[in-house]
CSV table of C-alpha atoms in Angstrom, one decimal:
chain,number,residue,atom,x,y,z
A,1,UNK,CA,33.1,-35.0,-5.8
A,2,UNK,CA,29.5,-35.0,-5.8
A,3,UNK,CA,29.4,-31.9,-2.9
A,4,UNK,CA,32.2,-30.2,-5.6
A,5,UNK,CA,30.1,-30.2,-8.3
A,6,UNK,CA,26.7,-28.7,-7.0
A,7,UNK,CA,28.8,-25.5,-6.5
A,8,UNK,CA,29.8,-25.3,-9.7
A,9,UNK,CA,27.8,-23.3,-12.3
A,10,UNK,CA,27.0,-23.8,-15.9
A,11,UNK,CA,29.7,-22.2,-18.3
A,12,UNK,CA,28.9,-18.4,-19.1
A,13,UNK,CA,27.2,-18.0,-16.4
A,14,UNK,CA,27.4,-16.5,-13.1
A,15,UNK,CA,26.3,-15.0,-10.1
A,16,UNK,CA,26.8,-11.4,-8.9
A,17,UNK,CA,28.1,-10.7,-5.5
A,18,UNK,CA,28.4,-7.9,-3.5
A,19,UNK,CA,29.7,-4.8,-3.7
A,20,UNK,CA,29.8,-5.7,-7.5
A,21,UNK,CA,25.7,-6.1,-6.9
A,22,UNK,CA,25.6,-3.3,-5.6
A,23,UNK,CA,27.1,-1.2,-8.7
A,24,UNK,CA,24.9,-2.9,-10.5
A,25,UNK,CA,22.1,-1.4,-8.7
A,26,UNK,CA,23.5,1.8,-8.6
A,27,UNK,CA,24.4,2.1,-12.5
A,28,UNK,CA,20.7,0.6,-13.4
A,29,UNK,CA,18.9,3.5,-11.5
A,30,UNK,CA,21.2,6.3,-13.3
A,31,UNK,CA,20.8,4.9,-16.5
A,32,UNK,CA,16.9,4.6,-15.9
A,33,UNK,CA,16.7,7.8,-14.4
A,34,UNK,CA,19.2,9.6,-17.6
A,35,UNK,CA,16.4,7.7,-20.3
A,36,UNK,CA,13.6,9.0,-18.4
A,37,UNK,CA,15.3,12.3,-18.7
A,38,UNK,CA,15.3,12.1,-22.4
A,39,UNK,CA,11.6,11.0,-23.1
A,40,UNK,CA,12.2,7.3,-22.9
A,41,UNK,CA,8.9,5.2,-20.6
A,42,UNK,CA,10.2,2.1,-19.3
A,43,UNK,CA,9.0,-1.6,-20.2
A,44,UNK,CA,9.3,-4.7,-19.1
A,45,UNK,CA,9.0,-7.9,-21.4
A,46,UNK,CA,8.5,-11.0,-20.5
A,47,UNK,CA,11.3,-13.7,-19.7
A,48,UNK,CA,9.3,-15.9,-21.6
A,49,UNK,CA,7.3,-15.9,-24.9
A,50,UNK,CA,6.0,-17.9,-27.8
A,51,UNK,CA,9.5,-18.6,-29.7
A,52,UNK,CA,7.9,-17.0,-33.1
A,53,UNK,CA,7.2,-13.9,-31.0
A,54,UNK,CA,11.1,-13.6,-30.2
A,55,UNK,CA,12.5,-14.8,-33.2
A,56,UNK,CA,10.0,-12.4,-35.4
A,57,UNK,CA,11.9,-9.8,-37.6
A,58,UNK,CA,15.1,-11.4,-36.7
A,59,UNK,CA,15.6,-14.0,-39.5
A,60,UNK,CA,18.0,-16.7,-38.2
A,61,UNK,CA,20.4,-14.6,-36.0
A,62,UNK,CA,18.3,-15.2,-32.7
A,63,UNK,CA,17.6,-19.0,-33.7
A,64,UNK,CA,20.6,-20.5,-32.4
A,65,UNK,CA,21.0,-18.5,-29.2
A,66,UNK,CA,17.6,-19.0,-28.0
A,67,UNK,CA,16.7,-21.9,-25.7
A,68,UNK,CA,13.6,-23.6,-26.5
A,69,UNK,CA,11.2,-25.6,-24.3
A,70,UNK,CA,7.8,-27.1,-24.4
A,71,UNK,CA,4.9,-25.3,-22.7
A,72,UNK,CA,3.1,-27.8,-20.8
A,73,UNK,CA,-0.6,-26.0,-21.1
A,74,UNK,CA,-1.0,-25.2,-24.9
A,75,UNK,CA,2.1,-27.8,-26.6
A,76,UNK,CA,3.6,-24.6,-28.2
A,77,UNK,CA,7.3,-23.7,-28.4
A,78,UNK,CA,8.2,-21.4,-25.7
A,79,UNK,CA,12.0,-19.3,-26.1
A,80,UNK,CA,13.9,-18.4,-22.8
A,81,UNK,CA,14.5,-14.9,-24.5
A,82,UNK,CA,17.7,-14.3,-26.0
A,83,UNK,CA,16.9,-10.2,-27.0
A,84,UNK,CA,14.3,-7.7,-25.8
A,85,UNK,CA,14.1,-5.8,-29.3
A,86,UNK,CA,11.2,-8.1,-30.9
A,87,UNK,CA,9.6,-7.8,-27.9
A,88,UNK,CA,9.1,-4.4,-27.4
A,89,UNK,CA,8.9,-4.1,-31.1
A,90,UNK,CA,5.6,-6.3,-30.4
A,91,UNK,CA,4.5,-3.8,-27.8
A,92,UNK,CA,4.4,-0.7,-30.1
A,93,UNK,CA,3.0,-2.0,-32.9
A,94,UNK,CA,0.1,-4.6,-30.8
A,95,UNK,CA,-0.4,-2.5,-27.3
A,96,UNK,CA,0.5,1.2,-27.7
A,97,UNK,CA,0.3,1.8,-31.3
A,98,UNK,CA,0.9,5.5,-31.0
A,99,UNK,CA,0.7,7.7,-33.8
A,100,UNK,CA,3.5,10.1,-32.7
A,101,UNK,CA,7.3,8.4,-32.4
A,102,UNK,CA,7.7,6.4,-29.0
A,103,UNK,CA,10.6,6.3,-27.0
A,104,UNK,CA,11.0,3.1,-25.0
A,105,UNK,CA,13.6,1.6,-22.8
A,106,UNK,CA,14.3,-1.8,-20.9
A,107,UNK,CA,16.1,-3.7,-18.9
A,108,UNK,CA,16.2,-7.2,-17.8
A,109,UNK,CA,18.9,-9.9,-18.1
A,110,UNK,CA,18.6,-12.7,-21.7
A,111,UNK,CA,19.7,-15.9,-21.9
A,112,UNK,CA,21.9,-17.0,-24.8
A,113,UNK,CA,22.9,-20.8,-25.6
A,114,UNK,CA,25.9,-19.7,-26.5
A,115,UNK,CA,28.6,-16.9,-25.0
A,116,UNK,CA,28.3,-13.6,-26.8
A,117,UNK,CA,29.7,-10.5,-27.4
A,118,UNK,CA,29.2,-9.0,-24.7
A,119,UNK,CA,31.5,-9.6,-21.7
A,120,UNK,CA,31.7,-13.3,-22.7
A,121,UNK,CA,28.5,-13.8,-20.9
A,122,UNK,CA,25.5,-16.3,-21.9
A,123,UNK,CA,23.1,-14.1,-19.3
A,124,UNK,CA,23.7,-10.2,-20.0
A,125,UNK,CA,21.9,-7.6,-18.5
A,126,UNK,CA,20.5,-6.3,-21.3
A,127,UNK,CA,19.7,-2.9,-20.9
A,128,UNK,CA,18.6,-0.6,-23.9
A,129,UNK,CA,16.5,2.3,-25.7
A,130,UNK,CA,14.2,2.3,-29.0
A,131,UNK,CA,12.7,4.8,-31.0
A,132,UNK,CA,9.6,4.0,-33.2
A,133,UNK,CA,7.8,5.9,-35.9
A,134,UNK,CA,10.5,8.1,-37.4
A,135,UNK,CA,12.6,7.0,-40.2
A,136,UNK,CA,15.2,10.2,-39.9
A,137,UNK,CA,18.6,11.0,-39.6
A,138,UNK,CA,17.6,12.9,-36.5
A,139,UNK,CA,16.3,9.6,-35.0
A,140,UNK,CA,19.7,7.5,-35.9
A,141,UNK,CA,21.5,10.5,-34.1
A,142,UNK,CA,19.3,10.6,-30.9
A,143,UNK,CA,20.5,6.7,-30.4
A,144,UNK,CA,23.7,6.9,-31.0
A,145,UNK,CA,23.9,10.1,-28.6
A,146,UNK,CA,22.2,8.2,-26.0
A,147,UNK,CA,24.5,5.4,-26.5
A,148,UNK,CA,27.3,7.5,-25.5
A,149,UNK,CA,25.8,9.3,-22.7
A,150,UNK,CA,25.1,5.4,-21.5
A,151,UNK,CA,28.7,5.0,-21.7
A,152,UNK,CA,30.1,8.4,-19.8
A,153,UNK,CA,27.4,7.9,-17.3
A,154,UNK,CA,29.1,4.7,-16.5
A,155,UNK,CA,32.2,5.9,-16.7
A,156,UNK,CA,33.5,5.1,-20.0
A,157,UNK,CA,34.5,8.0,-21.2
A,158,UNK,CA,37.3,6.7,-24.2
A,159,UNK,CA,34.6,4.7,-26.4
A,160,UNK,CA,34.7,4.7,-30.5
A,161,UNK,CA,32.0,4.3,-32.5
A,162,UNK,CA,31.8,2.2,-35.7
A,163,UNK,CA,29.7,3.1,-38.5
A,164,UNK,CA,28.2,1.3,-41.8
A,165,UNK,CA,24.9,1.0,-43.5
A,166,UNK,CA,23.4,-3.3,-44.4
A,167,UNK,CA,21.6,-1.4,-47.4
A,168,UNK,CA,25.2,-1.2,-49.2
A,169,UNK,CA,25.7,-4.6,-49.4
A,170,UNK,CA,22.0,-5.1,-50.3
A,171,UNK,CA,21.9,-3.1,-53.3
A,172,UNK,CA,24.6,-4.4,-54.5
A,173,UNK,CA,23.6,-8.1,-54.1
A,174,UNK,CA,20.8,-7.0,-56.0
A,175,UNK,CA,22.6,-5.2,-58.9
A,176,UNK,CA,24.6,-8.1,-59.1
A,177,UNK,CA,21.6,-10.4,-59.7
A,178,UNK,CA,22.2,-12.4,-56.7
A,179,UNK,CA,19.6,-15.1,-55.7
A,180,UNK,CA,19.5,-15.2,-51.7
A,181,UNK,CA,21.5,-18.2,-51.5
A,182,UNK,CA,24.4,-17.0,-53.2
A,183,UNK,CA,23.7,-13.5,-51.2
A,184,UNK,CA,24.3,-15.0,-48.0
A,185,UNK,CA,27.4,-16.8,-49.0
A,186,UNK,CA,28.8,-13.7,-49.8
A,187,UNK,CA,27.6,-12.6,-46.9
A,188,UNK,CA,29.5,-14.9,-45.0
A,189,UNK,CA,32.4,-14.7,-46.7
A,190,UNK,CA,32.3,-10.6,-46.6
A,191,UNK,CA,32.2,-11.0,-42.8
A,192,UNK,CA,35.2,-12.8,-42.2
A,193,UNK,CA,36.8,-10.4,-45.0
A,194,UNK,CA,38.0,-13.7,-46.4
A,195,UNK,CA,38.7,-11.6,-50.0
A,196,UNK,CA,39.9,-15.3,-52.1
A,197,UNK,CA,36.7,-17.1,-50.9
A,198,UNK,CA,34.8,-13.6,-52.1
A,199,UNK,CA,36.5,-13.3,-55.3
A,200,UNK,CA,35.8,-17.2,-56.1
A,201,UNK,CA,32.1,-16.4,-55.1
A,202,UNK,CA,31.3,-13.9,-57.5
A,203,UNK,CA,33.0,-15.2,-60.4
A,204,UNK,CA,31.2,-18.6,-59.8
A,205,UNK,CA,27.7,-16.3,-59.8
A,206,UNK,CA,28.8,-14.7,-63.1
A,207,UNK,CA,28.9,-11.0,-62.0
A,208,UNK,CA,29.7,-8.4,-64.2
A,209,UNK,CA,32.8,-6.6,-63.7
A,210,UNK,CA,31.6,-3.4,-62.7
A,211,UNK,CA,29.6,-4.6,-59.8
A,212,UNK,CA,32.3,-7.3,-58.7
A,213,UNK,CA,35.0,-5.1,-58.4
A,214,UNK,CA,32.3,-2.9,-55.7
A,215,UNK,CA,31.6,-6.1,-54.2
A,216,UNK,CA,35.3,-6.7,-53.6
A,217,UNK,CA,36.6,-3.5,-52.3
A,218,UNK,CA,33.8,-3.6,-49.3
A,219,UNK,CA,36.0,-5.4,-47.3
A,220,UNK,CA,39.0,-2.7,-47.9
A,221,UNK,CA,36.2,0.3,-47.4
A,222,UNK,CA,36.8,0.2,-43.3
A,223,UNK,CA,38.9,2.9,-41.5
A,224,UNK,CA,38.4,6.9,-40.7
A,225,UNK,CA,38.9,7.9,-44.4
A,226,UNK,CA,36.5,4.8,-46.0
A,227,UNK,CA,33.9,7.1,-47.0
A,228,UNK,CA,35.8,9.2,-49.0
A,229,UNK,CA,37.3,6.3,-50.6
A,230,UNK,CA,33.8,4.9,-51.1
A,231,UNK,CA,33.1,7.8,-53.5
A,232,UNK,CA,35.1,6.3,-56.0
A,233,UNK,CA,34.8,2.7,-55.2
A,234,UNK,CA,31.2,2.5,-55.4
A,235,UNK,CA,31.0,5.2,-58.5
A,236,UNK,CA,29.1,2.8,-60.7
A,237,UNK,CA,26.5,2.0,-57.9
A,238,UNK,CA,22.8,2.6,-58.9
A,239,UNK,CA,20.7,4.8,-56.9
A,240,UNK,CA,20.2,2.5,-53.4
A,241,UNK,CA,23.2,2.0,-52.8
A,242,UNK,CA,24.1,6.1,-53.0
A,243,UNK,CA,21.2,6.7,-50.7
A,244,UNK,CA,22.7,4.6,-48.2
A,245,UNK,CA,25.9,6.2,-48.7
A,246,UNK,CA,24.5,9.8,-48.6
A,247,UNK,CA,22.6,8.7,-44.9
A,248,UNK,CA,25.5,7.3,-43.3
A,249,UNK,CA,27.1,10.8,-44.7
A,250,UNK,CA,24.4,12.5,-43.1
A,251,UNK,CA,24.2,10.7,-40.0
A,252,UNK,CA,28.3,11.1,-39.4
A,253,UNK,CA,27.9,15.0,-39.8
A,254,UNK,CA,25.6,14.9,-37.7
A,255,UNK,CA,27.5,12.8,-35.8
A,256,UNK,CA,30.0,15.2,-35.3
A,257,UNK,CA,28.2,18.3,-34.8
A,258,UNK,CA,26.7,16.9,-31.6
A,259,UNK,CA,29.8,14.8,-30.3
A,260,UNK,CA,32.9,16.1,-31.8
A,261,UNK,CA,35.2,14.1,-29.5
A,262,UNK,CA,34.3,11.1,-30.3
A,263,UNK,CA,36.0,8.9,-32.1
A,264,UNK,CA,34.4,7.6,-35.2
A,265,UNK,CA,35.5,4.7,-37.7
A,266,UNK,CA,33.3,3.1,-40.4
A,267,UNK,CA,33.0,0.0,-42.1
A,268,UNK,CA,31.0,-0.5,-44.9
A,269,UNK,CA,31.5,-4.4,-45.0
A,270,UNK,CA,30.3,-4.6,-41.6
A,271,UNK,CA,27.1,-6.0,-41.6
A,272,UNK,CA,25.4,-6.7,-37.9
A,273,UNK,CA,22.0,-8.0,-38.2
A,274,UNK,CA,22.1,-8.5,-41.8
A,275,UNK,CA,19.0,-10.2,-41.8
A,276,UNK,CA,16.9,-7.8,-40.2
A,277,UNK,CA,18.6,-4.6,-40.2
A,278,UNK,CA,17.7,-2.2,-42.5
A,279,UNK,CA,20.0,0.6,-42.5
A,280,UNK,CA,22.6,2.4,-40.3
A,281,UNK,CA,24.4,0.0,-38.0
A,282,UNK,CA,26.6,0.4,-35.6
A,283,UNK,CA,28.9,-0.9,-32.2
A,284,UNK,CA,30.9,0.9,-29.6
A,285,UNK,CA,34.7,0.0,-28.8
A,286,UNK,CA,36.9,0.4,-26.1
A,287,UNK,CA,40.5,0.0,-26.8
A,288,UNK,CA,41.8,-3.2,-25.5
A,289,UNK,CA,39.2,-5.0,-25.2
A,290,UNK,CA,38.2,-6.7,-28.3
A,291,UNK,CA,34.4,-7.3,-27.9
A,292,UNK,CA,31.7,-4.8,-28.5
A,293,UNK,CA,30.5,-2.6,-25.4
A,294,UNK,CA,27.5,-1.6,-27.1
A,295,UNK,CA,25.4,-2.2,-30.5
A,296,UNK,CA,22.6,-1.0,-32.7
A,297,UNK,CA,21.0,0.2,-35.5
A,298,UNK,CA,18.2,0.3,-37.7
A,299,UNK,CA,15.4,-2.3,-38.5
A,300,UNK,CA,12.1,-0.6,-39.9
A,301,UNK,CA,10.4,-4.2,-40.7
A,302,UNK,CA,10.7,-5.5,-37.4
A,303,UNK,CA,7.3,-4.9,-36.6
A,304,UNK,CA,5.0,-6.0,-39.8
A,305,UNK,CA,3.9,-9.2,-38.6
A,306,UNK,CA,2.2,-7.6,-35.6
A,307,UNK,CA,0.2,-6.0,-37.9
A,308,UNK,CA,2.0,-2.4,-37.8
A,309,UNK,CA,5.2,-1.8,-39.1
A,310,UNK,CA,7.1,1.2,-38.4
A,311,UNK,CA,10.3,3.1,-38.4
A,312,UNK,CA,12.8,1.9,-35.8
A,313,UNK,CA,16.3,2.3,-34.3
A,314,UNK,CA,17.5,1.5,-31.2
A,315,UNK,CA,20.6,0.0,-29.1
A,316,UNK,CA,21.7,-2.3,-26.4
A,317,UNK,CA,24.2,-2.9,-24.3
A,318,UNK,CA,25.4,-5.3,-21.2
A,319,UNK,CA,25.1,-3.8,-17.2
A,320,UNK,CA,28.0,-6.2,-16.4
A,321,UNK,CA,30.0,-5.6,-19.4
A,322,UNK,CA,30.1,-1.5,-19.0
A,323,UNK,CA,31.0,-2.1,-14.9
A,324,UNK,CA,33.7,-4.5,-16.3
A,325,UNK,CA,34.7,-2.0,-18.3
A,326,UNK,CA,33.9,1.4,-16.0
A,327,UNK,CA,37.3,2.8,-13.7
A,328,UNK,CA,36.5,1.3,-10.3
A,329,UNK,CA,34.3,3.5,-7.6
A,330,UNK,CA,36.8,6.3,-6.6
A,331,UNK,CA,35.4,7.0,-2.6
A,332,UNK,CA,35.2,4.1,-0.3
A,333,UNK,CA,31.4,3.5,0.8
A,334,UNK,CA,30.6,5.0,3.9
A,335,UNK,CA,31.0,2.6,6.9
A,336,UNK,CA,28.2,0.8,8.1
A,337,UNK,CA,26.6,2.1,11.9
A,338,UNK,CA,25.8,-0.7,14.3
A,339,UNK,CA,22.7,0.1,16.5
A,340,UNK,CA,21.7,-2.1,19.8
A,341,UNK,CA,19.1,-4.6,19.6
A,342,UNK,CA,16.5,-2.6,21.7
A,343,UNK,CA,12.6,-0.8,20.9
A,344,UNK,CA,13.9,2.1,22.8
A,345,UNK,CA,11.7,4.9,20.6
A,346,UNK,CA,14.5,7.3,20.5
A,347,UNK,CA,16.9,4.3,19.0
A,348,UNK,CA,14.6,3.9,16.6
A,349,UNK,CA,14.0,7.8,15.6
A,350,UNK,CA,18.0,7.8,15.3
A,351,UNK,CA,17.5,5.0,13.3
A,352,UNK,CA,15.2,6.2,11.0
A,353,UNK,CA,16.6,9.6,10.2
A,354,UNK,CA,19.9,8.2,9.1
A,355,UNK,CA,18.3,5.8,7.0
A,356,UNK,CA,16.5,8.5,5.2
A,357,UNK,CA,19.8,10.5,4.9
A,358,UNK,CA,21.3,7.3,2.8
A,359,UNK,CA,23.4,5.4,5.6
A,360,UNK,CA,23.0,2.1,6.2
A,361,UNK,CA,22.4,1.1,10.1
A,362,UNK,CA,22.7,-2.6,11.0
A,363,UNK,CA,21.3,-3.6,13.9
A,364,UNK,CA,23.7,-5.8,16.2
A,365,UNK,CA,22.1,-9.6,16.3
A,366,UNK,CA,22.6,-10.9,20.1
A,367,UNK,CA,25.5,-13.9,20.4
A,368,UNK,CA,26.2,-12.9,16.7
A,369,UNK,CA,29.9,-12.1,15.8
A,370,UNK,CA,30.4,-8.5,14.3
A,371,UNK,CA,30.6,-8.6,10.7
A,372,UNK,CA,30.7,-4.6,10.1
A,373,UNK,CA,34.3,-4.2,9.6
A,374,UNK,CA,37.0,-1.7,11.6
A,375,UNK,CA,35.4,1.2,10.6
A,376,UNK,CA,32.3,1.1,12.0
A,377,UNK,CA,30.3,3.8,13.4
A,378,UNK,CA,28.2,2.5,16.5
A,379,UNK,CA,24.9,3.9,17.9
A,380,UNK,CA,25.3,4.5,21.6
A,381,UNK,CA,23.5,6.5,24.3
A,382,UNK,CA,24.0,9.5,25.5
A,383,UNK,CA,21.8,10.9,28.0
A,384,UNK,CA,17.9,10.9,26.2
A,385,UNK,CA,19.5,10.5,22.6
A,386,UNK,CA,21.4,8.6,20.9
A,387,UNK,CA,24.9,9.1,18.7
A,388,UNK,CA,27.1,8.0,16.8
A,389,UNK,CA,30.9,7.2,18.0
A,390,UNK,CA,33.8,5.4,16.5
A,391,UNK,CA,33.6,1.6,17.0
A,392,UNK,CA,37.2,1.4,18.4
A,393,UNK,CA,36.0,4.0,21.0
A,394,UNK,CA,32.1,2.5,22.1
């Protein structure tokens, strides 16, 4: 039993073998290589931090995911890091802080203490892109188009996208007079669209008719059409909450100028990140499969308490979740060549130059069985050189 259990590992997560390690691999450089393309300069966090630097900006929606330990040299609470975003946040506002926007990326697996969305795993490979230091429509746009071109580059070409705005929800909690204890009940309530529960909440806060019945039809303002219906649902809104409406207008025309086959839904009661977002927000869909591919959105604030706060939007998603989710690799890898164990300089020259032109040559391992498979090329001389022959004919 004992033998048994040291091969099991903990729940949620796993270990990646090949040639799933290799897809991996292959998908990380073309993502890499497509942000570079677009202006983005790579970063890399660290797996560990101070826990207030990982949970800054967040509120209490990192808290529980994050595992916490004890640093032995300096007694402070250290977090296992459970998102990048705070981090990097930390690295425009304290390292670079650049006058002009700044396009980052990353990549680099998180640890949760608890499965999440993404591909049920508690150790995603979270890779994503951020921009800081523009607070426009533009900027929301540029995400959510590099979101998609993260999906097709992995194959994913039948995504949807869904749409809402957290400052809806927050200017009406705050035209109904809420106190932040009754606003996150609501809040709780408004995210399971539990409509009884909601309906007893705001009559026990004593809300005015006018701003309850907004309050209530959130939950029902979801689907293709739910900001037209929004118009007259939220008539009697004051002024913030019609600026967030008129920039998730804007950012859906936009939306569809640029990507005009893609599928878009919105939900205004839809509130990821509520307590640190602070505007658009959004997640990507496949159909039949019931967990987000792909999230985001805006949080300008995230960067005050490292003395520079700034405009910023940005998105993540999970390496293993989009290959879970990607068609499988069309073409067969090609076969592997054997080469003789031998220092022969011209073995080694034909070595060389079909390593460089991307195969990959395996040199036999004396008394070793032959692990390459049937198709096999082998390496086999022929006169002064060396070539390459079936490994059913050498």
């Amino acid at each position: 039993m004992m033998s048994e259990e040291r091969w099991r590992l903990p729940d949620g997560i796993d270990e990646v073998l090949p040639p799933e390690a290799a897809r991996l691999e292959s998908l990380r450089r073309t993502l890499l290589d497509l942000y570079a393309g677009w202006g983005y300069e790579l970063v890399i966090p660290p797996f560990i931090d101070y826990l207030e630097s990982l949970l800054t900006g967040t509120g209490s929606d990192l808290d529980l995911k994050t595992f916490k330990l004890t640093d032995q040299l300096s007694g402070r609470l250290l977090g296992v890091r459970a998102d990048m975003t705070p981090q990097v946040a930390r690295m425009d506002a304290h390292r670079l802080r650049r006058a002009a926007p700044t396009r980052l990326c990353y990549l680099g697996t998180v640890l949760h203490t608890r499965s999440d969305g993404f591909a049920g795993t508690r150790a995603p490979l979270q890779i994503g892109a951020e921009i800081f230091g523009h607070d426009g429509v533009e900027s929301d746009v540029e995400i959510l188009r590099l979101l998609v071109a993260t999906l097709t580059a992995a194959g994913i070409d039948n995504a949807y996208l869904d749409l809402g705005h957290v400052g809806i929800y927050r200017a009406l909690a705050a035209q109904a007079q809420l106190d932040r204890v009754q606003e996150m009940a609501l809040f709780e309530a408004l995210q399971r669209k539990a409509i009884p529960e909601i309906r007893a909440l705001i009559e026990r806060a004593g809300v005015p008719s006018a701003v309850g019945d907004m309050l209530l039809a959130l939950p029902e303002l979801n689907g293709d059409d739910a900001l037209a219906r929004a118009d007259a649902a939220l008539a009697r809104a004051d002024a913030p909450v019609q600026q967030a409406l008129a920039r998730l207008r804007a950012v859906a025309d936009e939306i569809a100028r640029w990507l005009p086959e893609l599928s878009v839904h919105f939900d205004l009661g839809e509130l990821r990140g509520y307590t640190y977002k602070t505007g658009i927000v959004f997640a990507a869909f496949v159909p039949g499969w019931g967990l987000e591919i792909g999230r985001g959105g805006r949080y300008d604030d995230i960067g005050r308490v490292f003395g520079r706060s700034r405009p910023a939007v940005g998105f993540s998603t999970d390496l293993k979740g989009l290959i879970a989710q990607a068609p499988a690799p069309a073409a067969a890898p090609q076969p592997p060549v054997l080469a003789p164990w031998s220092t022969d300089p011209a073995l080694q020259a034909a070595v060389a130059r079909l390593r460089g032109a991307g195969r990959r040559v395996v040199y036999r391992l004396p008394g070793a069985a032959d692990t390459a498979g049937p198709h096999a090329e082998v390496l086999v001389a022929d006169g002064d050189g060396w070539v390459l022959r079936p490994a059913a004919e050498a």
